[in-house]
mmCIF file of C-alpha atoms in Angstrom:
data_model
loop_
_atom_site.group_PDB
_atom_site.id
_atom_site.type_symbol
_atom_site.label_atom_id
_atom_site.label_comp_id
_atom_site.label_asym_id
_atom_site.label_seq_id
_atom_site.Cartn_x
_atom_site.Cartn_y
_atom_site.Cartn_z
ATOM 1 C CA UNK A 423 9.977 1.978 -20.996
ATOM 2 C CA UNK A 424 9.988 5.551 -19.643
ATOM 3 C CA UNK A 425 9.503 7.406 -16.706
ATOM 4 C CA UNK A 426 5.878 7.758 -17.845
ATOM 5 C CA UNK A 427 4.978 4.430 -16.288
ATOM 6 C CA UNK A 428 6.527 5.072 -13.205
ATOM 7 C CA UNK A 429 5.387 7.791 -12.726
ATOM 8 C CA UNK A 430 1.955 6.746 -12.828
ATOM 9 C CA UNK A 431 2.547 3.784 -10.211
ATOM 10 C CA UNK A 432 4.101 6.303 -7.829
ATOM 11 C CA UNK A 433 1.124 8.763 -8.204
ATOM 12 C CA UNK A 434 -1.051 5.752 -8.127
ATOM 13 C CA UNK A 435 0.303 4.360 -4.791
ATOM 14 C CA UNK A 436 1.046 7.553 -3.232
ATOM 15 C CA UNK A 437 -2.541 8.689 -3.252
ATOM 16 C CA UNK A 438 -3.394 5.433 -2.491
ATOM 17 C CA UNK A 439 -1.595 5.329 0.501
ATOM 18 C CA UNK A 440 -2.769 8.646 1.665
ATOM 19 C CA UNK A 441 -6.124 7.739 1.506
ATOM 20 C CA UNK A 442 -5.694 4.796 3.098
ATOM 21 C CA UNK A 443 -3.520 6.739 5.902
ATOM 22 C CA UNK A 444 -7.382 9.414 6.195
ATOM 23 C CA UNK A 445 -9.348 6.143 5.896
ATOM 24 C CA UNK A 446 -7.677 4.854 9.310
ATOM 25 C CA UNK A 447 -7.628 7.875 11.428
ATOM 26 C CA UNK A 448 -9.193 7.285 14.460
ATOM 27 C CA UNK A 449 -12.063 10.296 13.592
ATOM 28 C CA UNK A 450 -12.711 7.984 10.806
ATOM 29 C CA UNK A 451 -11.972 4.302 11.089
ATOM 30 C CA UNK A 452 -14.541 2.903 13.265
ATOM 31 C CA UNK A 453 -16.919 2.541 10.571
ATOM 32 C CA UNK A 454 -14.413 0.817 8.472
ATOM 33 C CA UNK A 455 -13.714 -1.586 11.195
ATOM 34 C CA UNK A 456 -16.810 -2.138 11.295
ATOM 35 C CA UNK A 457 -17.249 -3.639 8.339
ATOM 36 C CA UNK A 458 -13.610 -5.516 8.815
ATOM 37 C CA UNK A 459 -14.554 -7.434 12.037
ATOM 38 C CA UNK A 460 -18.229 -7.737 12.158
ATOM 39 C CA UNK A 461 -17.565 -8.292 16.185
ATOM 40 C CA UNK A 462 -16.440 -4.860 16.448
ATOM 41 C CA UNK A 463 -20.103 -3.913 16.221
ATOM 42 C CA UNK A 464 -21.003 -6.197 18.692
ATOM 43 C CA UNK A 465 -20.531 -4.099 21.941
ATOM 44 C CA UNK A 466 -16.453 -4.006 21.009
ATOM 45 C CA UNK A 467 -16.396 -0.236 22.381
ATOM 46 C CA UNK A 468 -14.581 2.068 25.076
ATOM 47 C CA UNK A 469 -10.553 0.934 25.393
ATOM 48 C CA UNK A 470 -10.630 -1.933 23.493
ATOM 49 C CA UNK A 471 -12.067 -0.254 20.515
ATOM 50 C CA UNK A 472 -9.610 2.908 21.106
ATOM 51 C CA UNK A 473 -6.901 -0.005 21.090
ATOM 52 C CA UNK A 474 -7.848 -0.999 17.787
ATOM 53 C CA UNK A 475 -8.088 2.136 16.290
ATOM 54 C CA UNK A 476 -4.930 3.100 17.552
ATOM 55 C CA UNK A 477 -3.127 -0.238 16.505
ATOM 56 C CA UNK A 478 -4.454 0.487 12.648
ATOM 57 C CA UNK A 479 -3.412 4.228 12.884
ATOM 58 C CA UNK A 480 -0.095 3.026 12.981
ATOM 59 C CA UNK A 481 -0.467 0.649 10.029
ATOM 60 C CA UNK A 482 -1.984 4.385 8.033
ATOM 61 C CA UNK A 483 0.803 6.139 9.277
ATOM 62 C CA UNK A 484 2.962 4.092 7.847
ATOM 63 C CA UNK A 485 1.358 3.883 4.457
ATOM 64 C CA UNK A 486 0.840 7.530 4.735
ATOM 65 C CA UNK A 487 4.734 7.769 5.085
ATOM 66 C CA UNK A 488 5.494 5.814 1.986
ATOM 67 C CA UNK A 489 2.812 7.483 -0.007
ATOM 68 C CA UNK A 490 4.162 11.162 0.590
ATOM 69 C CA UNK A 491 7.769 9.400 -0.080
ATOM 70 C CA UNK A 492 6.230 7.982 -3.554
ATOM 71 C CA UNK A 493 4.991 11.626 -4.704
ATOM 72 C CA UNK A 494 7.733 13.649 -3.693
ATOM 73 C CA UNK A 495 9.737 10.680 -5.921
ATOM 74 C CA UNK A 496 7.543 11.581 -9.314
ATOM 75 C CA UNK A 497 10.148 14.689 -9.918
ATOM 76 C CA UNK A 498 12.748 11.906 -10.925
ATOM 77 C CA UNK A 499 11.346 8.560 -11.026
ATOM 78 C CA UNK A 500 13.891 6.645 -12.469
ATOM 79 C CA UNK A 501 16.025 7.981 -9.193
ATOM 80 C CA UNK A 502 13.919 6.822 -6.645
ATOM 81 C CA UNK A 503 12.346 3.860 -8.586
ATOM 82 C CA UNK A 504 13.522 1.457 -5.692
ATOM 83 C CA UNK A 505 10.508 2.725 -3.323
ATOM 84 C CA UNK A 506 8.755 -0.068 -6.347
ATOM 85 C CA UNK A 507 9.818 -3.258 -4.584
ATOM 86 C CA UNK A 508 9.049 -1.483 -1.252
ATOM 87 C CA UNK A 509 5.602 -0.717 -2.290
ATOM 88 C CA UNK A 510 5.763 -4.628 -3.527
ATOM 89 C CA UNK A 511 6.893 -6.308 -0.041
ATOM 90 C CA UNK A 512 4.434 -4.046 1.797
ATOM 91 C CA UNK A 513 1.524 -5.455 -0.291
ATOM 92 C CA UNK A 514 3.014 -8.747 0.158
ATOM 93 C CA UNK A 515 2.985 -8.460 3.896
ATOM 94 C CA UNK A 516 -0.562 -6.760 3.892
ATOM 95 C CA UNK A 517 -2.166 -9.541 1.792
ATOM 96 C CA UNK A 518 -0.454 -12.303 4.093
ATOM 97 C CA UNK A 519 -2.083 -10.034 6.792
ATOM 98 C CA UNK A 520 -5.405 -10.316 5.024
ATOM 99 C CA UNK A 521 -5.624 -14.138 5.029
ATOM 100 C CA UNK A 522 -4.269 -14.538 8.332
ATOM 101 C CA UNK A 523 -7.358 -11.899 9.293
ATOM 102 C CA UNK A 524 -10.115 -13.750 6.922
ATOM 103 C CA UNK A 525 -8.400 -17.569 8.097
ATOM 104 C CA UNK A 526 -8.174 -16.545 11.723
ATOM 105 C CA UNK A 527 -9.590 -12.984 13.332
ATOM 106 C CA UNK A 528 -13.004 -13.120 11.911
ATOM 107 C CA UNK A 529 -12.449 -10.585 9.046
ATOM 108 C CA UNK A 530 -15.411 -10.404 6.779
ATOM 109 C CA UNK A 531 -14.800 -12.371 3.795
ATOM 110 C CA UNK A 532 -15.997 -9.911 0.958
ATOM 111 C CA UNK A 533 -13.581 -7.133 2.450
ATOM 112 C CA UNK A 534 -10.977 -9.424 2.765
ATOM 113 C CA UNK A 535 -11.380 -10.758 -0.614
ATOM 114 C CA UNK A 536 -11.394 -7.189 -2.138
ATOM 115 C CA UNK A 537 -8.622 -5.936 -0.073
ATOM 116 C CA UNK A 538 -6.647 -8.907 -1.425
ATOM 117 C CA UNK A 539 -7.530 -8.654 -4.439
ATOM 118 C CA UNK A 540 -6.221 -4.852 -4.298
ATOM 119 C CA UNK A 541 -2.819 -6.238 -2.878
ATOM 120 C CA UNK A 542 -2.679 -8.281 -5.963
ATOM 121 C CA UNK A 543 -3.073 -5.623 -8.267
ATOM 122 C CA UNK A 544 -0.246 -3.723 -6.576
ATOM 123 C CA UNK A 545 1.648 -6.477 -6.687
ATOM 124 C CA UNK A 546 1.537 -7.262 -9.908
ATOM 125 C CA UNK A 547 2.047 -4.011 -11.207
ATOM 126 C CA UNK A 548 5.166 -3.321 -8.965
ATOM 127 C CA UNK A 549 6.535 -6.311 -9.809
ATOM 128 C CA UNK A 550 6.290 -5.932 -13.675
ATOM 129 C CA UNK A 551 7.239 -2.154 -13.403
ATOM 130 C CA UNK A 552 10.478 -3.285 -11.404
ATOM 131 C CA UNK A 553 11.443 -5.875 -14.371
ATOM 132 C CA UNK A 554 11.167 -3.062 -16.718
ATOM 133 C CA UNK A 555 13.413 -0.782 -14.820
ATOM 134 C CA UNK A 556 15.706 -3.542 -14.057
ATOM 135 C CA UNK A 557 15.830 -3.872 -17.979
ATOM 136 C CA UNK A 558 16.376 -0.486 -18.517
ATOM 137 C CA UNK A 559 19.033 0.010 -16.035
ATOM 138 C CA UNK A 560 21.009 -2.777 -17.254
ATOM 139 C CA UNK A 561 21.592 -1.388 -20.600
ATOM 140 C CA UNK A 562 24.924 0.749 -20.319
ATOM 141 C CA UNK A 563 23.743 3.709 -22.446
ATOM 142 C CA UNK A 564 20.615 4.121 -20.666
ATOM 143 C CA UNK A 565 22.518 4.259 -17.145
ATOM 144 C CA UNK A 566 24.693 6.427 -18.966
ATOM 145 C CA UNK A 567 22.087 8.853 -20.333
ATOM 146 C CA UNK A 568 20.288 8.418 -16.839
ATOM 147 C CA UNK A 569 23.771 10.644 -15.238
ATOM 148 C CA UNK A 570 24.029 12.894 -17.874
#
């Protein structure tokens, strides 16, 4: 393996994330709601609606956060290679958070289904990328060549 691959999750996922973070900016994220929790369209307006917004702000912030961490890792990402499992427990979390949502909060089920299926993608990826890198790192002259 070679920093090729990780590179391209980190630009993958950092983008990712920073669309995600302009996707849920209160300017832009009714609409998306919207879609989310069909009840939002049903007269769920004034504070309650600037409550929502604001509670999924902080969820793009976050992402945001880790996605400008993820690019500014692509000038050495063997280095910084451990925002991977991050990435992977944050998709974990998210996709729990998506069947809780399509289970229990009324979330539509296509966009829950696609949003999962999104998680799982990450997931899987991360996951494999981090096996690779743990694979790498364990071999002595690679660590070695990795200081030098």
């Amino acid at each position: 393996m070679n920093d090729k691959a990780i590179r391209w999750f980190l630009a993958a996922i950092g983008i990712f994330y920073l669309l995600n973070f302009l996707g849920l900016l209160p300017a832009r994220s009714a609409a998306v709601l919207m879609l989310m929790y069909p009840s939002v369209g049903n007269g769920f307006q004034g504070e309650l609606m600037m409550l929502l917004q604001d509670a999924w702000l902080v969820v793009g912030m976050q992402l945001g956060a880790v996605g400008v961490l993820a690019l500014w890792a692509l000038r050495e990402p063997i280095r910084y290679a451990g925002i991977i499992p991050v990435v992977v427990f944050i998709e974990i979390f998210d996709a729990m958070w998506d069947v809780y949502s399509m289970v229990l909060s009324s979330e539509t089920l296509w966009f829950g289904l696609t949003t999962l299926a999104i998680h799982l993608v990450w997931i899987i990826w991360g996951i494999s990328l981090w096996r690779q890198v743990g694979d790498r790192l364990s071999q002595p002259r690679a660590v070695d060549a990795e200081r030098n």
